Amino acid sequence: MASTSDIRNGLCIKFNNDIFKIVEFLHVKPGKGPAFVRTKLKSLTSGKTLDNTFSAGHKIDVVRVETHTFQYLYNEGNDYHFMNTESFEQITLDKNVLDTPELLKEGTNVMVQINTETELPLSVDMPASIVLEVTYTEPGVKGNTATNATKPATVETGAQVNVPLFINEGDKIKIDTASGNYIERIKE
């Protein structure tokens, strides 16, 4: 058993007969009254998020997890197939477990957290950013770089990303996997 002082981002806990991953937390010490911890929890079984407040010193049940590197192979409908890069063992995960499955490119390495008690995968941590090629967008116009105007673009995985007006088909762009936003154009 741990207490609220052990709460950190990425920690997996048992709560309300389910396993949750802490996405965000904030320790709050109001001027009057006891301290508390505001958290945003993501269910690792259903993918739903909920906000919860724990009073300071509240006991939480931590789930022991191991993290392994897996390589994304392919998907069949809602089933995404991954291979352990060390043991070459393959696992299949549901689309709901993944944060941004539309940005996954074949061959991408991800970190998979596995429950040590049940040996079942709990969550998938994508790399912070990913480089993808633009397969379709409206033609860029020279000189349209001064404004923050954007246009939709389709990348090689089929995902839609808003990009600046100067991005053209065939350009490689870096995308933030947490938000799905454009970061920069990659020059080769």
mmCIF file of C-alpha atoms in Angstrom:
data_model
loop_
_atom_site.group_PDB
_atom_site.id
_atom_site.type_symbol
_atom_site.label_atom_id
_atom_site.label_comp_id
_atom_site.label_asym_id
_atom_site.label_seq_id
_atom_site.Cartn_x
_atom_site.Cartn_y
_atom_site.Cartn_z
ATOM 1 C CA MET A 1 0.000 0.000 0.000
ATOM 2 C CA ALA A 2 1.181 3.465 -0.876
ATOM 3 C CA SER A 3 -0.169 6.871 0.049
ATOM 4 C CA THR A 4 -1.038 9.985 -1.930
ATOM 5 C CA SER A 5 2.528 11.290 -1.543
ATOM 6 C CA ASP A 6 3.651 8.479 -3.914
ATOM 7 C CA ILE A 7 1.327 9.598 -6.735
ATOM 8 C CA ARG A 8 3.113 10.408 -10.003
ATOM 9 C CA ASN A 9 2.254 10.456 -13.712
ATOM 10 C CA GLY A 10 2.139 6.958 -15.213
ATOM 11 C CA LEU A 11 1.533 5.187 -11.876
ATOM 12 C CA CYS A 12 -0.972 2.312 -12.162
ATOM 13 C CA ILE A 13 -3.399 1.825 -9.262
ATOM 14 C CA LYS A 14 -6.391 -0.335 -8.348
ATOM 15 C CA PHE A 15 -9.437 1.863 -7.805
ATOM 16 C CA ASN A 16 -13.184 1.052 -7.907
ATOM 17 C CA ASN A 17 -12.529 -2.598 -8.922
ATOM 18 C CA ASP A 18 -10.586 -1.493 -12.011
ATOM 19 C CA ILE A 19 -6.997 -0.641 -12.908
ATOM 20 C CA PHE A 20 -6.295 3.020 -13.656
ATOM 21 C CA LYS A 21 -3.236 4.910 -14.861
ATOM 22 C CA ILE A 22 -2.614 8.379 -13.435
ATOM 23 C CA VAL A 23 -2.531 10.831 -16.341
ATOM 24 C CA GLU A 24 -2.323 14.095 -14.374
ATOM 25 C CA PHE A 25 -2.141 15.028 -10.709
ATOM 26 C CA LEU A 26 -1.953 18.162 -8.588
ATOM 27 C CA HIS A 27 -1.167 18.403 -4.862
ATOM 28 C CA VAL A 28 -3.373 21.145 -3.380
ATOM 29 C CA LYS A 29 -2.798 22.731 0.038
ATOM 30 C CA PRO A 30 -5.588 25.202 0.572
ATOM 31 C CA GLY A 31 -5.181 27.987 3.132
ATOM 32 C CA LYS A 32 -7.968 26.491 5.212
ATOM 33 C CA GLY A 33 -8.677 22.780 5.559
ATOM 34 C CA PRO A 34 -6.696 19.628 4.842
ATOM 35 C CA ALA A 35 -4.494 19.052 1.788
ATOM 36 C CA PHE A 36 -5.701 16.850 -1.084
ATOM 37 C CA VAL A 37 -4.557 15.479 -4.430
ATOM 38 C CA ARG A 38 -6.586 16.124 -7.585
ATOM 39 C CA THR A 39 -6.037 13.394 -10.192
ATOM 40 C CA LYS A 40 -7.082 12.520 -13.719
ATOM 41 C CA LEU A 41 -7.301 8.726 -14.073
ATOM 42 C CA LYS A 42 -7.539 6.656 -17.253
ATOM 43 C CA SER A 43 -9.104 3.196 -17.078
ATOM 44 C CA LEU A 44 -6.789 0.629 -18.640
ATOM 45 C CA THR A 45 -9.681 -1.708 -19.439
ATOM 46 C CA SER A 46 -12.217 0.671 -20.994
ATOM 47 C CA GLY A 47 -10.042 3.671 -21.900
ATOM 48 C CA LYS A 48 -12.398 6.125 -20.162
ATOM 49 C CA THR A 49 -10.995 8.965 -18.069
ATOM 50 C CA LEU A 50 -12.332 10.285 -14.791
ATOM 51 C CA ASP A 51 -11.378 12.986 -12.324
ATOM 52 C CA ASN A 52 -10.944 11.994 -8.698
ATOM 53 C CA THR A 53 -9.799 13.751 -5.534
ATOM 54 C CA PHE A 54 -7.895 11.868 -2.840
ATOM 55 C CA SER A 55 -7.493 13.349 0.645
ATOM 56 C CA ALA A 56 -3.883 13.728 1.832
ATOM 57 C CA GLY A 57 -2.540 10.491 3.321
ATOM 58 C CA HIS A 58 -5.206 8.352 1.633
ATOM 59 C CA LYS A 59 -3.928 4.808 1.008
ATOM 60 C CA ILE A 60 -3.812 3.698 -2.639
ATOM 61 C CA ASP A 61 -3.279 0.197 -4.002
ATOM 62 C CA VAL A 62 -0.388 0.290 -6.486
ATOM 63 C CA VAL A 63 -0.194 -2.291 -9.298
ATOM 64 C CA ARG A 64 3.330 -3.574 -10.004
ATOM 65 C CA VAL A 65 4.154 -3.193 -13.677
ATOM 66 C CA GLU A 66 7.114 -3.994 -15.922
ATOM 67 C CA THR A 67 7.863 -1.984 -19.034
ATOM 68 C CA HIS A 68 9.020 -3.701 -22.228
ATOM 69 C CA THR A 69 9.817 -2.420 -25.716
ATOM 70 C CA PHE A 70 7.454 -3.720 -28.383
ATOM 71 C CA GLN A 71 7.415 -3.072 -32.131
ATOM 72 C CA TYR A 72 4.113 -2.300 -33.861
ATOM 73 C CA LEU A 73 3.511 -4.820 -36.666
ATOM 74 C CA TYR A 74 0.019 -4.297 -38.134
ATOM 75 C CA ASN A 75 -3.674 -4.002 -37.273
ATOM 76 C CA GLU A 76 -6.779 -6.006 -38.178
ATOM 77 C CA GLY A 77 -9.836 -3.889 -37.472
ATOM 78 C CA ASN A 78 -9.662 -2.985 -33.761
ATOM 79 C CA ASP A 79 -6.860 -5.494 -33.013
ATOM 80 C CA TYR A 80 -3.319 -4.086 -33.039
ATOM 81 C CA HIS A 81 -0.423 -6.574 -33.172
ATOM 82 C CA PHE A 82 2.916 -5.930 -31.418
ATOM 83 C CA MET A 83 6.146 -7.955 -31.053
ATOM 84 C CA ASN A 84 8.492 -7.935 -28.044
ATOM 85 C CA THR A 85 11.892 -6.775 -29.353
ATOM 86 C CA GLU A 86 13.768 -9.056 -26.926
ATOM 87 C CA SER A 87 11.791 -12.332 -26.862
ATOM 88 C CA PHE A 88 9.974 -11.896 -30.246
ATOM 89 C CA GLU A 89 6.712 -12.887 -28.498
ATOM 90 C CA GLN A 90 3.650 -11.324 -30.143
ATOM 91 C CA ILE A 91 0.659 -9.756 -28.390
ATOM 92 C CA THR A 92 -2.629 -8.321 -29.621
ATOM 93 C CA LEU A 93 -4.128 -5.210 -28.035
ATOM 94 C CA ASP A 94 -7.509 -3.570 -28.496
ATOM 95 C CA LYS A 95 -7.682 -0.118 -30.114
ATOM 96 C CA ASN A 96 -9.141 1.346 -26.858
ATOM 97 C CA VAL A 97 -5.882 0.686 -24.973
ATOM 98 C CA LEU A 98 -3.932 2.932 -27.368
ATOM 99 C CA ASP A 99 -3.961 6.717 -26.962
ATOM 100 C CA THR A 100 -3.444 7.669 -30.631
ATOM 101 C CA PRO A 101 -3.629 4.502 -32.741
ATOM 102 C CA GLU A 102 -4.118 6.499 -35.953
ATOM 103 C CA LEU A 103 -0.510 7.780 -35.665
ATOM 104 C CA LEU A 104 1.055 4.305 -35.379
ATOM 105 C CA LYS A 105 3.320 3.459 -38.312
ATOM 106 C CA GLU A 106 4.467 -0.105 -38.946
ATOM 107 C CA GLY A 107 7.842 -0.693 -37.294
ATOM 108 C CA THR A 108 7.377 1.972 -34.592
ATOM 109 C CA ASN A 109 8.753 1.018 -31.165
ATOM 110 C CA VAL A 110 6.431 1.610 -28.200
ATOM 111 C CA MET A 111 6.717 0.930 -24.459
ATOM 112 C CA VAL A 112 4.125 -1.558 -23.145
ATOM 113 C CA GLN A 113 3.392 -1.766 -19.420
ATOM 114 C CA ILE A 114 2.598 -5.311 -18.275
ATOM 115 C CA ASN A 115 0.921 -6.248 -14.967
ATOM 116 C CA THR A 116 3.414 -8.524 -13.157
ATOM 117 C CA GLU A 117 0.636 -10.396 -11.304
ATOM 118 C CA THR A 118 -1.449 -11.402 -14.332
ATOM 119 C CA GLU A 119 1.152 -10.970 -17.124
ATOM 120 C CA LEU A 120 -1.465 -8.987 -19.086
ATOM 121 C CA PRO A 121 -0.601 -5.776 -20.986
ATOM 122 C CA LEU A 122 -2.039 -2.656 -19.328
ATOM 123 C CA SER A 123 -1.080 0.351 -21.439
ATOM 124 C CA VAL A 124 0.996 1.495 -24.389
ATOM 125 C CA ASP A 125 3.271 4.553 -24.236
ATOM 126 C CA MET A 126 3.910 6.023 -27.668
ATOM 127 C CA PRO A 127 7.149 7.888 -28.453
ATOM 128 C CA ALA A 128 6.893 11.635 -27.719
ATOM 129 C CA SER A 129 6.839 12.462 -31.442
ATOM 130 C CA ILE A 130 6.699 10.594 -34.723
ATOM 131 C CA VAL A 131 7.799 11.514 -38.256
ATOM 132 C CA LEU A 132 5.240 10.794 -40.988
ATOM 133 C CA GLU A 133 4.957 11.666 -44.673
ATOM 134 C CA VAL A 134 2.087 13.816 -45.964
ATOM 135 C CA THR A 135 0.146 11.821 -48.569
ATOM 136 C CA TYR A 136 -2.538 14.395 -49.393
ATOM 137 C CA THR A 137 -3.053 18.107 -48.813
ATOM 138 C CA GLU A 138 -4.050 21.136 -50.859
ATOM 139 C CA PRO A 139 -1.096 22.727 -52.688
ATOM 140 C CA GLY A 140 0.994 25.190 -50.676
ATOM 141 C CA VAL A 141 1.237 28.833 -51.644
ATOM 142 C CA LYS A 142 4.625 30.551 -51.575
ATOM 143 C CA GLY A 143 4.771 33.400 -49.068
ATOM 144 C CA ASN A 144 2.014 32.091 -46.773
ATOM 145 C CA THR A 145 4.298 31.620 -43.780
ATOM 146 C CA ALA A 146 3.640 34.813 -41.845
ATOM 147 C CA THR A 147 0.213 33.841 -40.528
ATOM 148 C CA ASN A 148 -0.791 30.970 -38.260
ATOM 149 C CA ALA A 149 -3.337 29.697 -40.779
ATOM 150 C CA THR A 150 -3.535 25.911 -41.142
ATOM 151 C CA LYS A 151 -5.025 23.392 -43.547
ATOM 152 C CA PRO A 152 -5.916 19.700 -43.134
ATOM 153 C CA ALA A 153 -3.407 17.109 -44.335
ATOM 154 C CA THR A 154 -3.580 13.308 -44.506
ATOM 155 C CA VAL A 155 -0.430 11.452 -43.417
ATOM 156 C CA GLU A 156 0.736 7.976 -44.467
ATOM 157 C CA THR A 157 -1.125 6.257 -41.595
ATOM 158 C CA GLY A 158 -4.427 7.824 -42.694
ATOM 159 C CA ALA A 159 -4.639 10.298 -39.793
ATOM 160 C CA GLN A 160 -5.774 13.900 -40.355
ATOM 161 C CA VAL A 161 -3.416 16.603 -39.022
ATOM 162 C CA ASN A 162 -3.698 20.394 -39.297
ATOM 163 C CA VAL A 163 -0.501 21.767 -40.862
ATOM 164 C CA PRO A 164 0.743 25.233 -41.912
ATOM 165 C CA LEU A 165 -0.092 26.392 -45.444
ATOM 166 C CA PHE A 166 3.463 25.851 -46.782
ATOM 167 C CA ILE A 167 3.393 22.035 -46.256
ATOM 168 C CA ASN A 168 3.050 20.034 -49.501
ATOM 169 C CA GLU A 169 2.434 16.405 -50.438
ATOM 170 C CA GLY A 170 5.562 14.299 -49.919
ATOM 171 C CA ASP A 171 6.892 16.480 -47.061
ATOM 172 C CA LYS A 172 7.867 14.674 -43.874
ATOM 173 C CA ILE A 173 6.469 16.255 -40.723
ATOM 174 C CA LYS A 174 7.004 15.659 -37.010
ATOM 175 C CA ILE A 175 3.795 15.145 -35.008
ATOM 176 C CA ASP A 176 3.321 15.271 -31.228
ATOM 177 C CA THR A 177 1.752 11.890 -30.328
ATOM 178 C CA ALA A 178 0.147 13.173 -27.107
ATOM 179 C CA SER A 179 -1.935 15.885 -28.790
ATOM 180 C CA GLY A 180 -1.780 14.860 -32.465
ATOM 181 C CA ASN A 181 -0.549 18.349 -33.415
ATOM 182 C CA TYR A 182 2.009 19.344 -36.051
ATOM 183 C CA ILE A 183 5.446 20.265 -34.593
ATOM 184 C CA GLU A 184 7.760 20.916 -37.550
ATOM 185 C CA ARG A 185 8.694 20.009 -41.118
ATOM 186 C CA ILE A 186 11.654 17.626 -41.415
ATOM 187 C CA LYS A 187 14.278 18.652 -43.957
ATOM 188 C CA GLU A 188 16.171 15.774 -45.529
#
